[in-house]
Amino acid sequence: MNIWKKEKIRVRIAPSPTGALHIGTARSALFNYLFAKKNKGSFILRIEDTDLERSDLKWTQDIIDGLKWLGIEWDEGPDIGGAFGPYKQTQRIESYTKYLEKLLGEDKAYFCFCSSKDLEEKRQEQMTRGAAPKYDGTCAHLSKETVKKNISEGRPSVIRFRMHEKKIKFKDLIRGEIEFDTGLMGDIVIAKDTKTPLYNFAVVVDDYEMQISHVIRGEDHIANTPKQMMLQDALSFKPPAYAHIPLILAPDRSKMSKRYGSVSISDYKNMGYLPEAVINFMALLGWNPGTEKEIFSLSQLEKEFSLDKVQKAGAVFNIQRLDFINGYYIREKSDKKVAELCLPYLMSAGLIDGNRKIKGGEEVSEKKLEKIIQAYKARLKKLSEIVELADFFFKEKLEYNMNKLKWGTMDYAQTIESLNYSEKILSEIDNWEQKILEEKLMGAATKFNLEKGYPEKNRGYLLWPLRVALSAKEASASPFEIADILGKEKTLQRINDAIEALA
Ligand code: GLU
């Protein structure tokens, strides 16, 4: 009988609530989540909130809300509990104290009383000598009595871990064999006191106690891994497997930062990116499916994702790609759904109020809104763009730029003539439907050119001034679509307004 039992896959993300959910953290969450799904494991959310000064509950909430918005679900976490809780570090202090005391008791860690001023001076001196700066061991061998005395006198101290000189080797699941020389590190500070652990220590205890099998995290943590492995060794903890995923880089290959674009998930949400697009985009930030395929739903990713297709090289953030993917998902949705999603943007731009009324009091029906979306869906790269593209549907009166109304060589008088011509044609149409409007206006455009001696095939002489009269924009949907949505009365009104502006 085979008694070998496969270890259960348990992965986690451990964000610090010191800011809004960062795209890098969200991508780590996604990769961990996908790895767990693919391997029928568990995905855990743990909040690393031991930095009391910088942590804030509002950021914990932002992280939770952001992940939920993306559709990334966790099996255990601070909001839902689980068998390995609590899932906030500030609630796990007892565990840290226990292991800190163990290390101190076994003389694997010690109290250090060096002041930051002394440390800085030593550091400078080492650097001047050309040596790698590391702790020089001043407090490494203080007698028990001295330590006791210093502590009872209330001298400020920290806890340092004895970092033996050793070559640490591990096989990173993405980067392959990695070797570090711990001799270069010096004795690291692992806690401010027995109740206040620092990151490298707390993470080791948590990953052990939560039985984390794989640590999948950003490459920026790679230098922490040997430190954590030394701590695991000192505490006789079995180390998890490690996979360091590539950094997200700005297009100039610098570290992705606010300078290049937004880094927080809530910003992308507010700009009108859809969660499924952000998920799809983030998956491709480092994971390469090995085909040309670019569109992946979360459930497809759950089946197809694998760590061995995660690249080593930095993942360049390309906003055009996100726009393209987002446009795809917008087009996939029904007009009704997109209208619903665009509504908040129209409202916050002040184009309609909570009762779907525009400034003059007219109500924009659901059907009308859907028609607007139908005319613009193909151009939308993000929902917020609806405001810029379609604002003229929600205004009583437009402001015209006289030069924009003209087409080609036309002067103002000729433009008025063209608008009058359209007005006449349109006022005679009773069956106000896009198809009929198109038929009549296309025919009229040719006739108009022949009558006025314009080049026959260039319909702009009739249709351009009309379209700008209806939209006040150089680029918009076709005049037929717009007229259909505006209705006969408003269409004729706008033509007259434009004529007035030109007169
Ligand atoms: N709190 C760390 C961070 O947010 C966690 C790193 C880790 O996954 O070990 O970067």
Coordinates of C-alpha atoms and ligand atoms in Angstrom, one line a residue:
M1 CA 0.0 0.0 0.0
N2 CA 1.2 3.4 -0.8
I3 CA 1.2 5.4 2.4
W4 CA 2.8 8.4 0.9
K5 CA 0.3 11.2 1.1
K6 CA 0.5 14.2 -1.2
E7 CA 0.9 17.4 0.7
K8 CA -2.2 19.6 0.4
I9 CA -1.5 22.7 -1.6
R10 CA -2.0 25.8 0.5
V11 CA -1.0 29.2 -0.8
R12 CA -1.5 32.7 0.5
I13 CA -1.1 36.4 -0.1
A14 CA -0.1 38.5 2.8
P15 CA -0.6 42.1 1.9
S16 CA 0.3 44.9 4.4
P17 CA -2.6 47.3 4.7
T18 CA -0.5 50.4 4.2
G19 CA -2.1 51.6 1.0
A20 CA -4.8 50.8 -1.6
L21 CA -4.7 47.4 -3.2
H22 CA -1.8 47.6 -5.5
I23 CA -1.8 46.0 -9.0
G24 CA 1.3 44.0 -8.1
T25 CA -0.5 42.5 -5.0
A26 CA -3.6 41.9 -7.0
R27 CA -1.6 40.0 -9.6
S28 CA 0.2 37.9 -6.9
A29 CA -3.3 37.2 -5.5
L30 CA -4.4 36.1 -8.9
F31 CA -1.4 33.8 -9.5
N32 CA -1.8 32.2 -6.0
Y33 CA -5.6 31.8 -6.5
L34 CA -5.1 30.2 -9.9
F35 CA -2.4 27.9 -8.6
A36 CA -4.7 26.8 -5.8
K37 CA -7.6 26.3 -8.1
K38 CA -5.6 24.3 -10.6
N39 CA -4.2 22.1 -7.8
K40 CA -7.4 21.8 -5.8
G41 CA -5.7 23.6 -2.9
S42 CA -6.6 26.4 -0.6
F43 CA -6.0 30.1 -1.1
I44 CA -5.6 32.2 2.0
L45 CA -5.7 35.9 2.7
R46 CA -3.6 37.0 5.6
I47 CA -3.3 40.6 6.6
E48 CA 0.2 41.7 7.7
D49 CA -0.7 44.6 9.9
T50 CA 2.1 44.6 12.5
D51 CA 3.4 47.9 11.3
L52 CA 0.9 49.8 13.5
E53 CA 2.0 53.2 12.3
R54 CA 1.4 52.6 8.7
S55 CA -1.4 50.1 8.8
D56 CA -5.0 51.3 8.6
L57 CA -8.3 49.4 8.7
K58 CA -9.5 51.3 5.6
W59 CA -6.7 49.8 3.6
T60 CA -7.6 46.3 4.8
Q61 CA -11.1 47.0 3.6
D62 CA -9.8 48.3 0.3
I63 CA -7.8 45.2 -0.2
I64 CA -10.8 43.0 0.6
D65 CA -13.2 45.0 -1.6
G66 CA -10.7 45.1 -4.5
L67 CA -10.1 41.4 -4.5
K68 CA -13.8 40.7 -4.3
W69 CA -14.5 43.1 -7.1
L70 CA -12.0 41.2 -9.2
G71 CA -13.7 38.0 -8.4
I72 CA -10.8 36.5 -6.6
E73 CA -12.1 34.5 -3.7
W74 CA -10.2 33.1 -0.7
D75 CA -10.9 30.0 1.3
E76 CA -9.7 31.4 4.6
G77 CA -9.2 34.9 5.6
P78 CA -9.9 37.6 8.2
D79 CA -13.4 38.2 7.1
I80 CA -14.4 34.5 6.8
G81 CA -12.1 32.8 9.3
G82 CA -10.8 29.3 8.8
A83 CA -9.1 26.5 10.7
F84 CA -5.7 28.2 10.8
G85 CA -6.8 31.7 12.1
P86 CA -6.6 34.3 13.1
Y87 CA -5.7 35.8 9.8
K88 CA -4.4 39.2 11.0
Q89 CA -0.9 39.4 12.4
T90 CA -1.9 41.8 15.2
Q91 CA -4.1 38.9 16.4
R92 CA -1.3 36.4 16.3
I93 CA 1.2 38.0 18.7
E94 CA 1.2 35.0 21.1
S95 CA 2.7 32.8 18.4
Y96 CA 5.4 35.3 17.6
T97 CA 6.3 35.7 21.3
K98 CA 6.5 32.0 21.7
Y99 CA 9.0 31.5 18.9
L100 CA 11.0 34.6 19.7
E101 CA 11.4 33.4 23.3
K102 CA 12.4 30.0 21.9
L103 CA 15.1 31.5 19.7
L104 CA 16.3 33.8 22.6
G105 CA 16.3 30.8 25.0
E106 CA 18.4 28.7 22.5
D107 CA 20.8 31.7 22.0
K108 CA 19.8 31.7 18.3
A109 CA 18.7 35.3 18.8
Y110 CA 19.9 38.1 21.1
F111 CA 19.0 41.6 22.3
C112 CA 20.9 44.4 20.7
F113 CA 21.2 47.8 22.3
C114 CA 23.1 49.6 19.6
S115 CA 21.6 53.0 18.9
S116 CA 20.7 53.9 15.3
K117 CA 23.3 56.6 15.4
D118 CA 26.0 54.1 16.2
L119 CA 24.8 51.7 13.6
E120 CA 24.7 54.4 11.0
E121 CA 28.3 55.5 11.8
K122 CA 29.5 51.9 11.6
R123 CA 27.7 51.5 8.3
Q124 CA 29.3 54.6 6.8
E125 CA 32.7 53.4 8.1
Q126 CA 32.2 50.0 6.4
M127 CA 31.2 51.5 3.2
T128 CA 34.2 53.9 3.2
R129 CA 36.4 50.8 3.6
G130 CA 34.6 49.2 0.7
A131 CA 33.1 46.5 2.8
A132 CA 29.5 45.3 2.5
P133 CA 27.6 47.0 5.3
K134 CA 26.3 44.6 7.9
Y135 CA 25.9 44.4 11.7
D136 CA 29.3 44.1 13.3
G137 CA 28.2 42.0 16.2
T138 CA 28.8 44.5 19.0
C139 CA 25.9 43.0 21.1
A140 CA 26.3 39.4 19.9
H141 CA 28.0 38.1 23.0
L142 CA 26.8 40.3 25.9
S143 CA 26.6 38.4 29.2
K144 CA 23.2 37.5 30.5
E145 CA 23.7 39.9 33.4
T146 CA 24.5 42.8 31.0
V147 CA 21.4 42.1 29.0
K148 CA 19.3 41.9 32.1
K149 CA 20.7 45.1 33.5
N150 CA 20.2 47.0 30.2
I151 CA 16.7 45.8 29.9
S152 CA 15.8 46.7 33.5
E153 CA 17.3 50.1 32.9
G154 CA 14.9 50.5 30.0
R155 CA 17.6 50.8 27.4
P156 CA 16.0 50.6 23.9
S157 CA 16.7 47.4 22.2
V158 CA 15.8 45.1 19.3
I159 CA 16.1 41.4 18.8
R160 CA 18.7 40.1 16.3
F161 CA 18.9 36.7 14.7
R162 CA 22.3 35.0 14.5
M163 CA 22.9 34.6 10.9
H164 CA 25.4 31.8 10.5
E165 CA 27.6 32.0 7.4
K166 CA 26.1 29.5 5.0
K167 CA 25.4 29.1 1.4
I168 CA 21.7 28.9 1.1
K169 CA 20.4 27.2 -2.1
F170 CA 16.9 26.8 -3.1
K171 CA 15.0 25.8 -6.3
D172 CA 12.7 28.6 -7.2
L173 CA 9.8 27.2 -9.3
I174 CA 10.1 30.1 -11.7
R175 CA 13.8 31.2 -11.5
G176 CA 15.4 27.8 -11.0
E177 CA 18.4 27.3 -8.7
I178 CA 19.2 30.3 -6.6
E179 CA 22.1 30.6 -4.2
F180 CA 22.7 33.2 -1.5
D181 CA 25.7 33.7 0.8
T182 CA 24.2 34.6 4.3
G183 CA 27.7 35.7 5.4
L184 CA 27.0 38.9 3.6
M185 CA 23.8 39.6 5.6
G186 CA 25.0 39.9 9.2
D187 CA 22.7 39.3 12.1
I188 CA 19.3 40.7 11.1
V189 CA 16.8 42.4 13.3
I190 CA 13.7 40.1 13.6
A191 CA 11.7 42.0 16.2
K192 CA 11.5 45.2 18.1
D193 CA 10.7 43.2 21.2
T194 CA 9.0 39.9 22.0
K195 CA 5.6 41.3 21.1
T196 CA 6.6 43.2 18.1
P197 CA 7.9 41.0 15.3
L198 CA 9.2 42.3 12.0
Y199 CA 8.2 41.0 8.6
N200 CA 10.8 38.3 8.0
F201 CA 10.1 36.7 11.3
A202 CA 6.4 37.0 11.4
V203 CA 6.0 35.7 7.9
V204 CA 8.0 32.5 8.7
V205 CA 5.9 31.8 11.8
D206 CA 2.6 32.4 9.9
D207 CA 3.6 30.4 6.8
Y208 CA 4.5 27.5 9.1
E209 CA 1.5 27.7 11.4
M210 CA -0.8 28.1 8.4
Q211 CA 0.8 25.1 6.7
I212 CA 1.6 27.1 3.6
S213 CA 3.0 24.7 0.9
H214 CA 4.1 27.3 -1.7
V215 CA 5.0 30.9 -1.4
I216 CA 4.3 32.7 -4.6
R217 CA 5.2 36.3 -4.4
G218 CA 6.9 39.2 -6.2
E219 CA 10.5 39.0 -7.1
D220 CA 11.2 42.1 -4.9
H221 CA 11.1 39.6 -2.0
I222 CA 13.7 37.3 -3.4
A223 CA 16.5 38.6 -1.1
N224 CA 14.2 37.9 1.9
T225 CA 13.9 34.2 1.1
P226 CA 17.3 33.1 2.4
K227 CA 16.7 35.1 5.6
Q228 CA 13.4 33.3 6.0
M229 CA 14.9 30.0 5.2
M230 CA 17.6 30.5 7.9
L231 CA 14.8 31.3 10.4
Q232 CA 12.9 28.1 9.3
D233 CA 16.1 26.1 9.8
A234 CA 16.6 27.6 13.3
L235 CA 13.0 26.8 14.3
S236 CA 13.0 23.4 12.6
F237 CA 10.2 24.4 10.3
K238 CA 9.9 22.7 6.9
P239 CA 10.4 25.4 4.3
P240 CA 7.6 25.9 1.7
A241 CA 8.4 25.8 -2.0
Y242 CA 9.1 29.2 -3.5
A243 CA 8.1 30.9 -6.7
H244 CA 9.1 34.5 -7.3
I245 CA 7.1 36.1 -10.0
P246 CA 8.6 38.9 -12.2
L247 CA 8.2 42.5 -11.4
I248 CA 5.7 44.6 -13.2
L249 CA 7.7 47.2 -15.2
A250 CA 6.7 50.5 -16.8
P251 CA 7.3 50.7 -20.6
D252 CA 10.7 52.2 -20.0
R253 CA 11.5 49.2 -17.9
S254 CA 11.7 51.1 -14.7
K255 CA 9.7 49.8 -11.7
M256 CA 6.0 50.4 -12.3
S257 CA 5.0 53.4 -10.3
K258 CA 2.4 56.1 -10.2
R259 CA 4.6 58.2 -12.4
Y260 CA 3.7 56.0 -15.3
G261 CA 0.1 55.2 -14.5
S262 CA -2.2 54.1 -11.8
V263 CA -1.1 51.4 -9.5
S264 CA -4.2 50.8 -7.4
I265 CA -7.0 48.5 -8.4
S266 CA -9.6 51.0 -7.2
D267 CA -8.3 53.5 -9.8
Y268 CA -8.8 51.1 -12.6
K269 CA -12.3 50.3 -11.3
N270 CA -13.1 54.0 -11.2
M271 CA -11.8 54.6 -14.7
G272 CA -14.2 52.1 -16.0
Y273 CA -12.2 49.0 -16.5
L274 CA -14.2 45.8 -16.0
P275 CA -13.0 43.3 -13.5
E276 CA -12.8 40.5 -16.1
A277 CA -10.6 42.7 -18.2
V278 CA -8.3 43.5 -15.3
I279 CA -8.0 39.8 -14.4
N280 CA -7.3 38.9 -18.0
F281 CA -4.7 41.6 -18.3
M282 CA -3.0 40.8 -15.0
A283 CA -2.8 37.1 -15.9
L284 CA -0.7 38.1 -19.0
L285 CA 1.6 40.2 -16.8
G286 CA 4.2 37.5 -16.5
W287 CA 2.2 34.4 -17.5
N288 CA 2.6 33.4 -21.1
P289 CA 0.1 30.9 -22.4
G290 CA 2.5 30.0 -25.2
T291 CA 0.0 30.8 -27.9
E292 CA -1.3 34.0 -29.6
K293 CA -4.5 33.8 -27.6
E294 CA -5.1 36.9 -25.6
I295 CA -8.6 36.6 -24.1
F296 CA -9.0 34.4 -21.1
S297 CA -11.8 34.4 -18.6
L298 CA -11.1 33.6 -15.0
S299 CA -12.5 30.1 -15.3
Q300 CA -10.4 29.4 -18.4
L301 CA -7.4 30.7 -16.4
E302 CA -8.2 28.4 -13.6
K303 CA -7.8 25.5 -16.0
E304 CA -4.9 26.7 -18.1
F305 CA -2.6 28.6 -15.6
S306 CA 0.6 26.9 -14.6
L307 CA 3.7 28.3 -12.9
D308 CA 6.1 26.8 -15.5
K309 CA 4.7 29.2 -18.0
V310 CA 5.5 32.2 -15.9
Q311 CA 8.4 34.1 -17.4
K312 CA 11.5 35.2 -15.5
A313 CA 11.9 38.6 -17.3
G314 CA 10.0 41.6 -16.0
A315 CA 6.5 42.0 -17.2
V316 CA 6.0 45.3 -19.0
F317 CA 2.8 47.1 -18.3
N318 CA 1.1 48.1 -21.5
I319 CA -2.0 50.2 -21.1
Q320 CA -3.0 49.8 -24.7
R321 CA -3.3 46.1 -24.1
L322 CA -5.5 46.7 -21.2
D323 CA -7.7 49.0 -23.2
F324 CA -7.9 46.5 -26.0
I325 CA -8.9 43.7 -23.6
N326 CA -11.4 46.0 -21.8
G327 CA -12.9 47.0 -25.1
Y328 CA -13.4 43.4 -25.9
Y329 CA -15.2 42.7 -22.7
I330 CA -17.4 45.8 -23.1
R331 CA -18.5 44.6 -26.5
E332 CA -19.3 41.2 -25.2
K333 CA -21.9 42.7 -22.8
S334 CA -25.4 43.5 -23.8
D335 CA -26.3 47.2 -24.5
K336 CA -28.5 47.1 -21.5
K337 CA -25.7 46.0 -19.2
V338 CA -23.2 48.5 -20.6
A339 CA -25.9 51.2 -20.2
E340 CA -26.3 50.2 -16.6
L341 CA -22.5 50.3 -16.1
C342 CA -22.2 53.7 -17.8
L343 CA -24.9 55.3 -15.8
P344 CA -22.8 56.2 -12.7
Y345 CA -20.3 58.0 -15.0
L346 CA -23.0 60.1 -16.7
M347 CA -24.3 60.9 -13.3
S348 CA -21.0 61.9 -11.7
A349 CA -20.2 64.1 -14.8
G350 CA -23.5 65.9 -14.0
L351 CA -25.1 65.0 -17.3
I352 CA -28.1 63.2 -15.7
D353 CA -29.4 63.1 -12.2
G354 CA -30.5 60.2 -10.1
N355 CA -33.9 60.2 -11.9
R356 CA -32.2 60.0 -15.3
K357 CA -33.2 63.5 -16.0
I358 CA -31.0 65.9 -18.0
K359 CA -30.6 69.5 -17.0
G360 CA -33.6 70.9 -18.8
G361 CA -35.7 68.3 -17.0
E362 CA -36.2 65.8 -19.8
E363 CA -36.0 62.2 -18.8
V364 CA -33.6 59.9 -20.7
S365 CA -35.5 56.6 -21.1
E366 CA -33.8 53.3 -20.7
K367 CA -34.4 52.6 -24.4
K368 CA -32.7 55.8 -25.4
L369 CA -29.7 55.1 -23.2
E370 CA -29.4 51.7 -24.8
K371 CA -29.5 53.2 -28.2
I372 CA -26.7 55.6 -27.3
I373 CA -24.7 52.7 -26.0
Q374 CA -25.4 50.7 -29.2
A375 CA -24.0 53.6 -31.2
Y376 CA -20.9 53.9 -29.1
K377 CA -20.1 50.5 -27.6
A378 CA -17.7 49.6 -30.3
R379 CA -15.6 52.7 -29.6
L380 CA -15.6 52.4 -25.8
K381 CA -12.2 51.3 -24.3
K382 CA -13.4 52.2 -20.8
L383 CA -16.7 53.0 -19.4
S384 CA -15.8 56.5 -18.3
E385 CA -15.2 57.5 -22.0
I386 CA -19.0 57.5 -22.5
V387 CA -19.0 61.0 -21.0
E388 CA -16.6 62.5 -23.5
L389 CA -18.1 60.6 -26.5
A390 CA -21.8 61.0 -25.8
D391 CA -22.3 64.1 -23.7
F392 CA -24.2 65.9 -26.5
F393 CA -27.1 63.6 -26.1
F394 CA -27.6 64.9 -22.6
K395 CA -27.5 68.6 -23.2
E396 CA -30.4 70.9 -24.0
K397 CA -28.2 73.2 -26.1
L398 CA -24.9 72.7 -27.8
E399 CA -22.1 75.2 -28.2
Y400 CA -20.8 75.3 -31.8
N401 CA -17.4 76.1 -33.1
M402 CA -18.3 77.7 -36.5
N403 CA -15.2 76.4 -38.2
K404 CA -15.9 72.8 -37.1
L405 CA -19.3 73.0 -38.9
K406 CA -17.7 73.7 -42.3
W407 CA -16.6 71.0 -44.7
G408 CA -13.7 71.2 -47.1
T409 CA -13.7 74.5 -49.0
M410 CA -17.2 75.5 -47.9
D411 CA -17.7 79.0 -46.5
Y412 CA -20.2 79.9 -43.8
A413 CA -23.0 80.8 -46.3
Q414 CA -22.5 77.5 -48.1
T415 CA -22.6 75.6 -44.8
I416 CA -25.9 77.3 -43.9
E417 CA -27.2 76.3 -47.3
S418 CA -26.2 72.7 -46.6
L419 CA -27.9 72.7 -43.2
N420 CA -31.0 74.2 -44.7
Y421 CA -31.0 71.4 -47.3
S422 CA -30.8 68.8 -44.6
E423 CA -33.5 70.5 -42.6
K424 CA -35.9 70.4 -45.5
I425 CA -35.2 66.7 -46.2
L426 CA -35.5 65.7 -42.6
S427 CA -38.6 67.8 -41.9
E428 CA -40.4 65.8 -44.5
I429 CA -39.7 62.4 -42.9
D430 CA -42.5 61.1 -40.8
N431 CA -41.2 57.6 -40.3
W432 CA -38.3 58.5 -38.0
E433 CA -36.1 55.4 -38.2
Q434 CA -32.4 55.1 -38.6
K435 CA -32.7 53.1 -41.8
I436 CA -35.0 55.5 -43.4
L437 CA -33.0 58.5 -42.3
E438 CA -29.9 57.0 -43.8
E439 CA -31.6 56.2 -47.1
K440 CA -33.0 59.7 -47.5
L441 CA -29.9 61.5 -46.4
M442 CA -27.5 59.5 -48.6
G443 CA -29.7 60.1 -51.6
A444 CA -30.0 63.8 -50.7
A445 CA -26.2 64.1 -50.3
T446 CA -25.6 63.1 -53.9
K447 CA -28.4 65.3 -55.2
F448 CA -27.1 68.2 -53.2
N449 CA -23.6 67.8 -54.7
L450 CA -25.0 67.7 -58.2
E451 CA -27.2 70.8 -57.6
K452 CA -24.4 72.8 -56.1
G453 CA -21.5 71.6 -58.2
Y454 CA -19.6 69.8 -55.4
P455 CA -17.7 66.6 -56.2
E456 CA -20.4 64.0 -56.6
K457 CA -19.1 61.2 -54.4
N458 CA -18.1 63.4 -51.4
R459 CA -21.1 63.2 -49.1
G460 CA -19.3 65.4 -46.6
Y461 CA -20.8 68.5 -48.1
L462 CA -24.2 67.6 -46.8
L463 CA -23.5 65.1 -44.0
W464 CA -20.6 66.8 -42.2
P465 CA -22.3 70.1 -41.3
L466 CA -25.4 68.0 -40.3
R467 CA -23.4 65.7 -38.1
V468 CA -21.5 68.5 -36.3
A469 CA -24.8 70.4 -35.9
L470 CA -26.2 67.4 -34.1
S471 CA -23.2 66.5 -32.0
A472 CA -20.9 69.6 -31.9
K473 CA -18.1 67.1 -32.3
E474 CA -15.6 66.4 -35.1
A475 CA -15.8 62.7 -34.4
S476 CA -19.0 60.9 -33.5
A477 CA -21.4 58.3 -34.6
S478 CA -23.1 58.8 -37.9
P479 CA -25.7 61.6 -38.4
F480 CA -28.4 58.9 -39.0
E481 CA -27.7 57.1 -35.7
I482 CA -27.6 60.4 -33.8
A483 CA -30.7 61.8 -35.4
D484 CA -32.6 58.6 -34.7
I485 CA -31.6 58.8 -31.0
L486 CA -32.3 62.6 -30.7
G487 CA -35.8 62.3 -32.4
K488 CA -37.2 64.6 -35.0
E489 CA -37.9 67.6 -32.9
K490 CA -34.5 67.9 -31.3
T491 CA -32.7 67.1 -34.6
L492 CA -34.5 70.0 -36.4
Q493 CA -33.9 72.2 -33.4
R494 CA -30.2 71.6 -33.4
I495 CA -29.9 72.2 -37.2
N496 CA -31.6 75.6 -36.6
D497 CA -29.3 76.3 -33.6
A498 CA -26.3 75.7 -35.8
I499 CA -27.7 77.9 -38.6
E500 CA -28.2 80.6 -36.1
A501 CA -24.6 80.2 -34.8
L502 CA -23.3 80.6 -38.4
A503 CA -25.5 83.5 -39.4
Ligands
GLU1 N1 3.6 41.9 3.4 C1 4.4 41.5 2.3 C2 4.1 42.3 1.1 O1 3.0 42.9 1.1 C3 4.2 40.0 2.1 C4 5.3 39.4 1.3 C5 5.2 37.9 1.2 O2 4.4 37.4 0.4 O3 5.9 37.2 1.9 O4 4.8 42.5 0.2

